[in-house]
Coordinates of C-alpha atoms (C1' of nucleotides) in Angstrom, one line a residue:
Chain A
M1 CA -32.9 -7.3 18.3
S2 CA -33.0 -6.7 22.0
S3 CA -30.6 -4.1 23.3
S4 CA -27.7 -5.3 25.3
N5 CA -25.0 -3.8 27.5
V6 CA -22.4 -4.2 24.8
R7 CA -20.5 -1.0 24.4
V8 CA -17.6 -0.6 22.0
R9 CA -15.6 2.4 21.0
F10 CA -13.5 3.7 18.1
A11 CA -10.8 5.8 19.6
P12 CA -8.7 7.6 16.9
S13 CA -6.0 10.2 17.5
P14 CA -6.6 13.4 15.5
T15 CA -3.1 13.5 14.1
G16 CA -4.0 13.5 10.5
A17 CA -6.3 11.8 8.0
L18 CA -7.9 8.6 9.1
H19 CA -6.0 5.6 7.6
I20 CA -8.1 3.0 5.8
G21 CA -7.0 0.5 8.4
G22 CA -8.6 2.7 11.0
V23 CA -11.8 2.7 9.0
R24 CA -11.8 -1.1 9.1
T25 CA -11.3 -1.1 12.9
A26 CA -14.2 1.4 13.2
L27 CA -16.3 -0.8 11.0
Y28 CA -15.7 -4.0 13.0
N29 CA -16.6 -2.2 16.2
Y30 CA -19.7 -0.8 14.6
L31 CA -20.8 -4.2 13.1
Y32 CA -20.3 -5.8 16.5
A33 CA -22.2 -3.1 18.3
R34 CA -25.1 -3.2 15.9
K35 CA -25.1 -7.0 15.8
M36 CA -25.4 -7.2 19.6
G37 CA -27.8 -4.3 19.9
G38 CA -25.2 -2.4 21.8
K39 CA -23.7 1.1 21.6
M40 CA -20.9 2.5 19.4
L41 CA -18.8 5.3 21.0
L42 CA -16.4 7.7 19.4
R43 CA -13.6 8.9 21.6
I44 CA -11.0 11.4 20.5
E45 CA -7.6 10.5 21.9
D46 CA -5.9 13.9 21.7
T47 CA -3.5 13.6 24.5
D48 CA -0.5 14.3 22.4
Q49 CA -0.5 18.1 22.0
T50 CA 2.5 18.0 19.8
R51 CA 0.8 15.9 17.2
F52 CA -2.6 17.5 17.2
V53 CA -3.7 18.4 13.7
P54 CA -6.6 20.8 13.2
G55 CA -9.4 19.5 11.1
A56 CA -8.5 15.8 11.8
E57 CA -11.4 15.2 14.1
E58 CA -13.8 16.6 11.6
Y59 CA -12.2 14.5 8.9
I60 CA -12.6 11.3 11.0
K61 CA -16.3 12.0 11.5
K62 CA -16.9 12.7 7.9
S63 CA -15.1 9.6 6.9
L64 CA -17.1 7.4 9.2
N65 CA -20.3 9.0 8.0
W66 CA -19.4 8.4 4.4
I67 CA -18.9 4.8 4.9
G68 CA -22.1 4.5 6.8
I69 CA -20.9 4.2 10.4
T70 CA -23.1 6.0 12.9
I71 CA -22.0 7.0 16.4
D72 CA -24.3 6.5 19.4
E73 CA -22.1 8.5 21.8
G74 CA -19.4 10.9 20.9
P75 CA -18.2 14.5 21.1
D76 CA -21.2 15.6 19.0
N77 CA -23.8 13.5 20.7
P78 CA -22.6 12.9 24.2
G79 CA -24.2 10.2 26.4
D80 CA -23.6 10.1 30.2
C81 CA -19.9 9.3 29.9
G82 CA -18.6 12.6 28.6
P83 CA -16.6 14.4 27.7
Y84 CA -15.6 12.3 24.7
R85 CA -12.3 14.1 24.0
Q86 CA -9.5 13.0 26.3
S87 CA -8.0 16.5 26.4
E88 CA -11.2 17.5 28.2
R89 CA -11.0 14.7 30.7
K90 CA -7.6 15.7 32.2
P91 CA -8.6 15.8 35.9
M92 CA -9.9 12.3 35.8
Y93 CA -6.6 10.8 34.7
R94 CA -4.9 12.8 37.4
E95 CA -7.1 11.3 40.0
Y96 CA -6.5 7.7 39.1
A97 CA -2.8 8.3 38.7
Q98 CA -2.7 9.7 42.2
R99 CA -4.6 6.6 43.4
L100 CA -2.0 4.4 41.8
I101 CA 0.7 6.3 43.6
D102 CA -1.1 6.3 46.9
E103 CA -1.5 2.6 46.7
G104 CA 2.1 2.0 45.8
N105 CA 1.5 0.9 42.2
A106 CA 3.0 4.0 40.5
Y107 CA 5.7 6.5 41.4
Y108 CA 7.1 9.9 40.4
A109 CA 10.2 10.0 38.2
F110 CA 12.3 13.0 37.7
D111 CA 14.9 11.7 35.2
T112 CA 15.8 14.0 32.3
E113 CA 15.9 12.8 28.7
D114 CA 19.7 12.7 28.9
E115 CA 19.6 10.6 32.0
L116 CA 17.2 8.2 30.4
N117 CA 19.4 7.9 27.3
A118 CA 22.5 7.4 29.5
M119 CA 20.8 4.6 31.2
R120 CA 19.8 2.9 28.0
D121 CA 23.3 3.3 26.5
R122 CA 24.8 1.9 29.7
L123 CA 22.5 -1.2 29.5
K124 CA 23.2 -1.6 25.8
A125 CA 26.9 -1.5 26.4
A126 CA 26.4 -4.1 29.1
K127 CA 24.7 -6.2 26.4
V128 CA 21.4 -6.2 28.2
A129 CA 18.8 -7.7 25.9
S130 CA 16.1 -5.1 26.3
P131 CA 17.2 -1.9 28.0
Q132 CA 14.2 -0.6 29.9
Y133 CA 13.1 1.4 32.9
N134 CA 11.9 -1.5 35.0
A135 CA 11.9 -3.3 38.4
I136 CA 15.7 -3.5 38.3
T137 CA 16.8 -0.3 36.7
R138 CA 14.3 1.9 38.5
A139 CA 16.6 1.5 41.6
T140 CA 19.3 3.4 39.8
M141 CA 17.2 6.3 38.6
K142 CA 15.9 9.5 40.1
N143 CA 12.4 8.7 41.3
S144 CA 10.2 8.7 44.4
L145 CA 11.3 5.2 45.1
T146 CA 15.0 6.1 45.3
L147 CA 15.0 9.7 46.4
P148 CA 14.5 10.7 50.0
E149 CA 10.9 11.6 50.8
D150 CA 11.6 15.3 51.5
E151 CA 13.5 15.7 48.3
V152 CA 10.6 14.3 46.4
K153 CA 8.3 16.7 48.2
A154 CA 10.6 19.6 47.6
R155 CA 10.9 18.8 43.9
L156 CA 7.2 18.5 43.5
A157 CA 6.6 21.7 45.4
A158 CA 9.3 23.5 43.3
G159 CA 7.5 22.4 40.2
D160 CA 10.3 20.3 38.9
P161 CA 9.2 18.4 35.8
Y162 CA 8.2 14.8 36.5
V163 CA 6.3 11.9 35.0
I164 CA 4.3 9.2 36.8
R165 CA 5.4 5.7 36.0
L166 CA 3.7 2.4 36.6
K167 CA 5.5 0.2 39.1
V168 CA 5.4 -3.0 37.1
P169 CA 6.0 -6.1 39.4
R170 CA 9.2 -7.9 38.8
K171 CA 7.9 -11.4 38.5
E172 CA 4.4 -12.0 37.4
E173 CA 2.6 -13.8 34.6
V174 CA 0.2 -11.5 32.9
R175 CA -2.5 -13.4 30.9
L176 CA -5.3 -12.3 28.7
N177 CA -7.8 -14.1 26.7
D178 CA -8.0 -12.4 23.4
L179 CA -11.1 -13.0 21.4
V180 CA -9.2 -13.4 18.2
R181 CA -6.0 -15.0 19.4
G182 CA -6.9 -17.0 22.5
W183 CA -4.7 -16.9 25.6
V184 CA -1.7 -14.6 25.4
M185 CA 0.8 -14.7 28.2
V186 CA 3.5 -12.2 28.9
H187 CA 5.9 -12.1 31.8
S188 CA 5.9 -8.8 33.6
S189 CA 9.6 -8.6 33.3
A190 CA 9.0 -7.9 29.6
I191 CA 6.9 -4.9 30.4
D192 CA 8.7 -1.7 31.4
D193 CA 7.6 0.9 33.9
K194 CA 5.5 2.8 31.3
V195 CA 4.9 6.5 31.7
L196 CA 1.3 7.1 32.8
M197 CA 1.4 10.8 33.1
K198 CA 3.6 13.0 31.0
S199 CA 5.4 16.0 32.3
D200 CA 2.9 18.2 30.5
G201 CA 0.2 16.8 32.8
M202 CA -1.4 14.8 30.1
P203 CA -1.9 11.1 30.4
T204 CA -0.3 8.7 28.0
Y205 CA -2.4 6.4 25.8
H206 CA -2.2 3.5 28.3
L207 CA -3.6 5.3 31.3
A208 CA -6.2 7.3 29.4
N209 CA -7.3 4.3 27.5
V210 CA -7.9 2.1 30.5
V211 CA -9.5 4.9 32.6
D212 CA -11.8 5.9 29.8
D213 CA -12.8 2.4 28.8
H214 CA -13.7 1.7 32.4
L215 CA -15.6 4.9 32.9
M216 CA -17.4 4.6 29.6
R217 CA -18.3 1.0 30.5
I218 CA -16.7 -0.4 27.4
T219 CA -17.3 -4.1 27.2
H220 CA -15.2 -5.0 24.1
V221 CA -12.0 -3.5 23.0
I222 CA -11.7 -4.1 19.3
R223 CA -8.4 -2.6 17.9
G224 CA -5.4 -3.3 15.7
E225 CA -2.8 -5.9 16.4
E226 CA -0.2 -3.2 17.0
W227 CA -1.8 -2.9 20.5
L228 CA -1.3 -6.6 21.4
P229 CA 2.1 -6.1 23.0
S230 CA 0.8 -3.5 25.3
A231 CA -2.4 -5.3 26.2
P232 CA -0.8 -7.1 29.2
L233 CA 0.1 -3.7 30.5
H234 CA -3.5 -2.6 30.3
V235 CA -4.5 -5.8 32.1
L236 CA -2.1 -4.8 34.9
L237 CA -3.7 -1.4 35.1
Y238 CA -7.2 -2.8 35.4
K239 CA -5.9 -5.0 38.2
F240 CA -4.2 -2.2 40.1
L241 CA -7.2 0.1 39.7
G242 CA -9.4 -2.7 41.1
W243 CA -11.4 -3.0 37.9
E244 CA -10.6 -6.5 37.0
S245 CA -14.1 -7.8 37.3
T246 CA -15.4 -5.4 34.7
M247 CA -12.4 -5.4 32.4
P248 CA -13.4 -5.4 28.8
Q249 CA -12.7 -8.3 26.5
F250 CA -10.0 -7.8 23.9
A251 CA -10.0 -8.5 20.2
H252 CA -6.9 -7.6 18.3
L253 CA -7.4 -7.3 14.6
P254 CA -4.9 -8.6 12.0
L255 CA -3.0 -5.8 10.3
L256 CA -3.6 -4.5 6.8
L257 CA -0.4 -5.2 4.9
K258 CA 1.1 -3.6 1.8
P259 CA 0.1 -5.4 -1.4
D260 CA 3.6 -6.5 -2.4
G261 CA 6.3 -7.6 -0.1
E262 CA 5.6 -7.4 3.6
G263 CA 4.8 -4.8 6.2
K264 CA 2.1 -2.6 7.3
L265 CA 0.2 -0.7 4.6
S266 CA 1.5 2.8 4.4
K267 CA 0.6 5.8 2.5
R268 CA 3.8 5.6 0.6
D269 CA 3.1 2.1 -0.7
A270 CA -0.3 3.0 -1.7
D271 CA 1.0 6.0 -3.6
L272 CA 3.4 3.8 -5.4
Q273 CA 0.7 1.4 -6.4
G274 CA -1.6 4.2 -7.4
F275 CA -4.4 3.8 -4.9
P276 CA -5.5 5.9 -1.9
V277 CA -5.2 5.0 1.8
F278 CA -7.6 7.7 3.0
P279 CA -11.3 7.4 2.7
L280 CA -11.7 11.1 1.7
E281 CA -9.5 13.7 0.2
W282 CA -7.2 15.1 2.8
K283 CA -5.3 18.4 2.7
D284 CA -2.5 18.5 5.2
P285 CA -2.9 21.8 6.9
A286 CA 0.8 22.2 7.6
S287 CA 2.3 21.3 4.1
G288 CA -0.8 22.0 2.1
D289 CA -0.3 18.6 0.4
I290 CA -3.5 17.1 -1.0
S291 CA -4.0 13.3 -0.8
K292 CA -6.8 11.8 -2.8
G293 CA -9.3 9.7 -1.1
F294 CA -11.2 6.6 -2.1
R295 CA -14.3 8.7 -2.7
E296 CA -12.5 11.1 -5.0
E297 CA -10.9 8.2 -6.9
G298 CA -14.4 7.0 -7.7
Y299 CA -14.9 4.2 -5.2
L300 CA -18.5 3.9 -4.0
S301 CA -18.9 3.8 -0.2
E302 CA -20.9 0.5 -0.4
A303 CA -18.1 -1.1 -2.4
L304 CA -15.3 0.1 -0.1
L305 CA -17.4 -1.0 2.9
N306 CA -18.0 -4.5 1.5
F307 CA -14.3 -4.8 0.5
L308 CA -13.0 -3.6 3.9
A309 CA -15.3 -5.9 5.8
F310 CA -13.8 -8.9 4.0
L311 CA -10.2 -7.9 4.8
G312 CA -9.8 -10.2 7.8
W313 CA -13.3 -11.4 8.2
N314 CA -15.6 -13.7 6.3
P315 CA -19.1 -15.1 6.9
G316 CA -18.0 -18.7 6.5
N317 CA -19.9 -19.4 3.3
N318 CA -19.2 -18.5 -0.3
E319 CA -21.2 -15.3 -0.4
E320 CA -19.3 -12.1 -0.6
I321 CA -21.7 -9.4 -1.7
F322 CA -22.9 -7.8 1.5
S323 CA -24.7 -4.6 2.3
M324 CA -24.2 -2.9 5.7
D325 CA -27.4 -4.6 7.1
Q326 CA -26.3 -8.0 5.8
L327 CA -22.8 -7.5 7.3
I328 CA -24.4 -6.6 10.7
E329 CA -26.5 -9.7 10.5
A330 CA -23.6 -12.0 9.6
F331 CA -20.8 -10.5 11.7
S332 CA -19.1 -12.3 14.5
I333 CA -15.8 -11.8 16.2
E334 CA -15.1 -15.5 16.1
R335 CA -14.8 -15.4 12.3
I336 CA -12.1 -12.7 12.3
G337 CA -8.9 -14.1 11.0
K338 CA -5.5 -14.1 12.8
S339 CA -3.1 -13.4 10.0
G340 CA -2.2 -10.1 8.3
T341 CA -4.1 -9.2 5.2
K342 CA -2.6 -7.8 2.1
F343 CA -4.4 -5.0 0.5
D344 CA -5.5 -6.1 -2.9
I345 CA -6.8 -3.1 -4.8
A346 CA -7.9 -5.3 -7.8
K347 CA -10.6 -6.8 -5.5
A348 CA -11.7 -3.4 -4.5
K349 CA -12.1 -2.5 -8.1
W350 CA -14.2 -5.6 -8.7
Y351 CA -16.5 -4.6 -5.9
N352 CA -16.7 -1.1 -7.3
Q353 CA -17.7 -2.4 -10.7
H354 CA -20.3 -4.6 -9.1
Y355 CA -21.9 -1.8 -7.1
L356 CA -21.7 0.7 -9.9
R357 CA -23.8 -1.5 -12.1
L358 CA -26.4 -1.6 -9.4
K359 CA -26.7 2.2 -9.3
P360 CA -29.8 3.7 -10.8
T361 CA -29.1 5.4 -14.2
S362 CA -30.1 8.8 -12.8
D363 CA -27.2 8.6 -10.3
L364 CA -24.8 7.9 -13.0
V365 CA -26.2 10.6 -15.2
A366 CA -25.5 13.0 -12.4
Y367 CA -21.9 11.9 -12.3
L368 CA -21.5 12.2 -16.1
E369 CA -23.2 15.6 -16.1
A370 CA -20.8 16.9 -13.5
D371 CA -17.8 15.7 -15.4
L372 CA -19.1 17.2 -18.7
K373 CA -19.7 20.5 -17.0
K374 CA -16.3 20.5 -15.4
N375 CA -14.8 20.0 -18.8
G376 CA -17.0 22.5 -20.5
V377 CA -18.8 20.1 -22.7
T378 CA -22.3 20.9 -23.7
T379 CA -24.6 18.5 -25.6
K380 CA -28.2 17.9 -26.5
I381 CA -27.8 14.2 -26.2
D382 CA -29.9 12.4 -23.7
L383 CA -27.2 11.4 -21.2
A384 CA -29.4 8.5 -19.8
R385 CA -29.0 6.8 -23.1
I386 CA -25.2 7.1 -22.9
V387 CA -25.2 5.8 -19.4
D388 CA -27.3 2.8 -20.2
L389 CA -24.9 2.0 -23.1
L390 CA -21.8 2.3 -20.9
K391 CA -23.0 1.1 -17.5
E392 CA -21.9 -2.5 -17.9
R393 CA -18.4 -1.7 -18.9
I394 CA -17.0 0.8 -16.4
V395 CA -15.3 0.4 -13.0
F396 CA -15.4 4.0 -11.9
P397 CA -18.0 6.8 -12.5
A398 CA -15.3 8.8 -14.2
D399 CA -15.0 6.1 -16.8
L400 CA -18.3 7.3 -18.1
Y401 CA -16.8 10.5 -19.2
T402 CA -13.7 9.1 -20.8
E403 CA -15.6 6.3 -22.5
C404 CA -18.1 8.5 -24.1
Q405 CA -15.8 11.2 -25.6
F406 CA -16.6 10.2 -29.2
F407 CA -20.2 11.3 -28.8
F408 CA -19.1 14.9 -28.4
G409 CA -16.8 15.4 -31.4
R410 CA -15.9 13.8 -34.7
P411 CA -12.9 11.6 -34.8
T412 CA -9.7 13.5 -35.5
V413 CA -7.6 10.3 -35.4
Y414 CA -8.6 6.8 -36.5
D415 CA -7.4 3.6 -35.0
Q416 CA -4.5 2.9 -37.2
K417 CA -4.5 -0.9 -36.7
V418 CA -8.1 -1.2 -37.7
I419 CA -7.6 1.0 -40.7
E420 CA -4.7 -1.1 -42.0
T421 CA -6.7 -4.4 -41.8
K422 CA -10.3 -3.5 -42.2
W423 CA -10.6 -0.3 -44.3
T424 CA -11.1 -2.1 -47.5
S425 CA -12.7 -1.0 -50.7
E426 CA -15.5 -3.4 -50.0
A427 CA -16.1 -1.7 -46.6
V428 CA -16.0 1.7 -48.2
T429 CA -18.7 0.7 -50.7
V430 CA -20.9 -0.6 -47.9
I431 CA -20.3 2.5 -45.8
E432 CA -21.1 4.8 -48.6
A433 CA -24.3 2.9 -49.4
F434 CA -25.3 2.9 -45.7
A435 CA -24.7 6.6 -45.4
A436 CA -26.9 7.2 -48.3
A437 CA -29.6 5.0 -46.9
L438 CA -29.4 6.6 -43.5
A439 CA -29.6 10.1 -45.1
A440 CA -32.7 9.1 -47.0
L441 CA -34.5 8.2 -43.8
P442 CA -37.1 10.7 -42.6
A443 CA -35.9 10.5 -39.0
T444 CA -33.2 9.0 -36.8
P445 CA -33.8 5.3 -36.4
D446 CA -33.6 3.6 -33.1
G447 CA -30.9 0.9 -32.6
P448 CA -32.8 -2.1 -34.0
A449 CA -34.1 -0.1 -37.0
A450 CA -30.5 1.1 -37.8
K451 CA -29.4 -2.4 -37.6
A452 CA -32.2 -3.6 -40.0
L453 CA -31.2 -0.9 -42.4
F454 CA -27.6 -1.8 -42.3
Q455 CA -28.5 -5.5 -42.8
Q456 CA -30.4 -4.4 -45.9
V457 CA -27.4 -2.7 -47.3
L458 CA -25.2 -5.7 -46.6
D459 CA -27.7 -8.0 -48.3
D460 CA -27.7 -5.7 -51.2
K461 CA -24.0 -5.7 -51.5
Q462 CA -23.7 -9.3 -50.7
V463 CA -21.3 -8.6 -47.8
K464 CA -21.1 -10.3 -44.4
M465 CA -21.5 -8.1 -41.4
G466 CA -18.3 -9.1 -39.8
K467 CA -16.3 -7.9 -42.8
V468 CA -17.3 -4.3 -42.4
M469 CA -18.4 -3.7 -38.8
Q470 CA -15.0 -2.7 -37.6
A471 CA -14.5 -0.3 -40.4
L472 CA -17.9 1.2 -39.7
R473 CA -17.0 1.6 -36.0
V474 CA -13.8 3.4 -36.8
A475 CA -15.5 5.7 -39.2
L476 CA -18.1 6.6 -36.6
T477 CA -16.0 6.8 -33.4
G478 CA -12.3 6.5 -34.4
N479 CA -12.0 3.6 -32.1
G480 CA -11.5 -0.1 -32.7
A481 CA -13.8 -1.2 -29.8
G482 CA -16.7 0.1 -27.9
P483 CA -20.4 -0.4 -27.1
D484 CA -23.2 -1.3 -29.5
L485 CA -22.6 0.6 -32.7
M486 CA -26.2 0.8 -33.9
E487 CA -27.2 2.3 -30.6
I488 CA -24.4 4.8 -31.0
I489 CA -25.8 5.8 -34.4
S490 CA -29.2 6.2 -32.9
I491 CA -27.9 8.4 -30.1
L492 CA -25.7 10.4 -32.5
G493 CA -28.6 11.2 -34.7
K494 CA -28.8 10.3 -38.4
D495 CA -27.3 13.6 -39.7
E496 CA -24.3 13.4 -37.5
A497 CA -23.8 9.8 -38.2
V498 CA -23.9 10.4 -42.0
G499 CA -21.6 13.3 -41.6
R500 CA -19.1 11.2 -39.8
L501 CA -19.3 8.4 -42.4
Q502 CA -18.7 10.9 -45.2
Q503 CA -15.8 12.4 -43.4
A504 CA -14.2 9.0 -42.9
V505 CA -14.7 8.0 -46.5
S506 CA -13.1 11.2 -47.8
V507 CA -10.2 11.2 -45.3
L508 CA -9.1 7.6 -45.1
Q509 CA -7.1 5.8 -47.7
V510 CA -8.0 2.3 -48.7
S511 CA -5.2 0.0 -47.8
Chain B
rG1 C1' 18.8 -8.1 19.8
rG2 C1' 14.4 -9.0 23.2
rU3 C1' 9.0 -10.0 23.8
rC4 C1' 4.6 -11.2 21.5
rC5 C1' 1.7 -12.7 17.1
rG6 C1' 1.2 -15.1 12.6
rU7 C1' 2.0 -18.9 8.0
rU8 C1' -3.9 -23.1 2.9
rC9 C1' -3.5 -21.2 -4.8
rG10 C1' -0.1 -14.7 -7.0
rU11 C1' -4.1 -12.2 -3.5
rC12 C1' -8.6 -12.6 0.0
rU13 C1' -10.1 -17.0 2.1
rA14 C1' -13.3 -21.9 3.3
rG15 C1' -12.2 -26.4 5.5
rG16 C1' -10.4 -29.7 9.0
rG17 C1' -7.2 -36.4 11.6
rG18 C1' -9.1 -40.1 6.0
rU19 C1' -11.7 -34.4 0.9
rU20 C1' -10.7 -35.0 -6.5
rA21 C1' -8.4 -29.4 -0.4
rG22 C1' -14.0 -25.6 -2.0
rG23 C1' -15.1 -20.3 -3.4
rA24 C1' -13.8 -15.3 -5.0
rC25 C1' -10.4 -11.6 -7.3
rG26 C1' -6.7 -11.7 -10.9
rC27 C1' -4.7 -14.7 -15.0
rG28 C1' -5.5 -18.1 -19.5
rU29 C1' -8.7 -20.7 -23.1
rC30 C1' -13.4 -21.3 -25.2
rC31 C1' -18.6 -19.8 -26.0
rC32 C1' -22.0 -15.6 -26.8
rU33 C1' -21.4 -11.2 -29.9
rU34 C1' -20.6 -6.3 -35.0
rU35 C1' -15.8 -5.2 -31.8
rC36 C1' -14.6 -4.4 -26.6
rA37 C1' -16.9 -5.1 -22.2
rC38 C1' -20.8 -7.9 -19.6
rG39 C1' -22.4 -12.9 -19.1
rG40 C1' -21.5 -18.2 -19.4
rA41 C1' -18.1 -22.6 -19.5
rC42 C1' -13.5 -24.5 -18.7
rG43 C1' -8.4 -24.3 -17.0
rA44 C1' -3.6 -23.3 -14.6
rA45 C1' -2.7 -22.3 -9.4
rA46 C1' -2.0 -23.7 -2.4
rC47 C1' -1.8 -26.7 2.9
rA48 C1' 6.4 -23.0 4.4
rC49 C1' 10.1 -26.9 6.2
rG50 C1' 11.7 -30.8 9.7
rG51 C1' 10.5 -33.9 13.6
rG52 C1' 6.9 -36.3 16.5
rU53 C1' 1.6 -38.2 18.1
rU54 C1' -1.5 -41.6 15.0
rC55 C1' -3.4 -47.1 11.3
rG56 C1' -3.5 -42.2 8.9
rA57 C1' -1.7 -35.6 9.3
rU58 C1' -2.6 -30.0 5.5
rU59 C1' -5.5 -30.4 10.2
rC60 C1' -2.9 -31.9 16.9
rC61 C1' 2.2 -31.1 19.5
rC62 C1' 7.4 -29.4 19.3
rG63 C1' 11.2 -27.2 16.7
rU64 C1' 13.2 -24.5 12.3
rA65 C1' 12.6 -21.0 8.6
rC66 C1' 10.1 -16.9 7.0
rG67 C1' 7.0 -12.7 7.8
rG68 C1' 4.9 -9.0 11.0
rA69 C1' 3.9 -6.0 15.4
rC70 C1' 5.9 -3.9 19.6
rU71 C1' 10.3 -2.4 22.1
rA72 C1' 9.0 6.8 23.2
rC73 C1' 7.1 11.7 28.2
rC74 C1' 3.3 8.7 19.9
rA75 C1' -1.1 6.7 19.7

RNA sequence: GGUCCGUUCGUCUAGGGGUUAGGACGCGUCCCUUUCACGGACGAAACACGGGUUCGAUUCCCGUACGGACUACCA
């Protein structure tokens, strides 16, 4: 694919763990960049010093890396638009804020928090629909538009705290053509005089975002729908800064909703439903609380990737198994949906099961080995045989360990229901004979050989297989269900199998 | 409250002026099978409502309802 001038960015705030919705946003940006042969940027939006969380930036990078998203330009691999952390770009914002002031599109405001609250209360009391700092109310407030020029100068010189606000025009239609939603029109009276520079000298999201997107030559802003209401404000900023002709195109993504009921997916809902919202485990540095991630819960990155890509997008045909490369090939902004998407963890599990079965046995052996080690289980059994036996029936790698418990110890309890119905004298007769036949063998048989031997015993005793199989299974594993029994016998080894059969016969009462 | 956005099976969605409204997950039944799972087959299951426009609307338009986002010196 030929390279293009397409440049997109993922611009998270390092305020904690990266939410799964953020991962999807990053993914769509990435898919578009790769599809178009463009560039994917990572920009850290750390302008809120009060919410900065140490370790969050690192966590974001690790998460993107896990899911397979690579960054072309970012804090760790800067291009020619650095720095890529907003806190390191402070002077730039200052410069453009000043320009806005100089050209009459922004102004200083000195109002205290109390004064702002008083204004809002007053408007509320007067039954004003939306109390805001705007073209009308700004005339009643303490700002460089209402205060005498020398007082403004004096306040600035004295270091009085102030913010810089955008001077939003009173009557103006602001339009934008969203790639997902089409034309969106907002009247400027619905936009308030947003703070551009905070009193701590940091820019707010709106200013920093527009300035950076321009300076970083971003061509497409792909972000969550929660930004749609403020998009007209951003359009206004591009206009005031004279950047209209190179303004990026916008694509506002549908939100990820909670699985039941309505509303944005939150950590709380996910906890309630028993699934993670973070890609990787996250330890809150302040509280020390640990939240499990999809990775730790056993989700494979390729499964989560495939699942996430389909939350709000589809290729337009009936195919739904896609690798990253296939997603890149198939992706288009036009096929992104408009409506919010409920997070259906059952589908994620289905993807997981699918991808797990595609894993090479050796990978799964490694999982199982680790789990065994963690639980202090040692065994001489060839784990690859267990994995091959169990592979088709698990959803998570950890299921391997839980499903194969019976290999590592004789049953201490037997499935009561099966005993009641299947542990007949006939079954016992067959099992005893089978145990004897097994014991007489020179070596452990493989699965088919064990089956042939068992069939021989059945023929001898004139019993049908279905009548005793369940009993045999319980005797061997304690369970009423599980993978191929003859293969289990083969893996267990003939001595162990015989031992288990004898134990069951002596312990269990015929009912 | 205001502004904006949205609404096809339970869920993710395809489709689009005339279709038996398609697929997937989940669910159910059956088949396969030594059980369970896998696999296979089949099945139940949807165009929010009301008005237009039209020969015809699930599809286009307008309302209503419902849902969501936003409404901070947070992003």
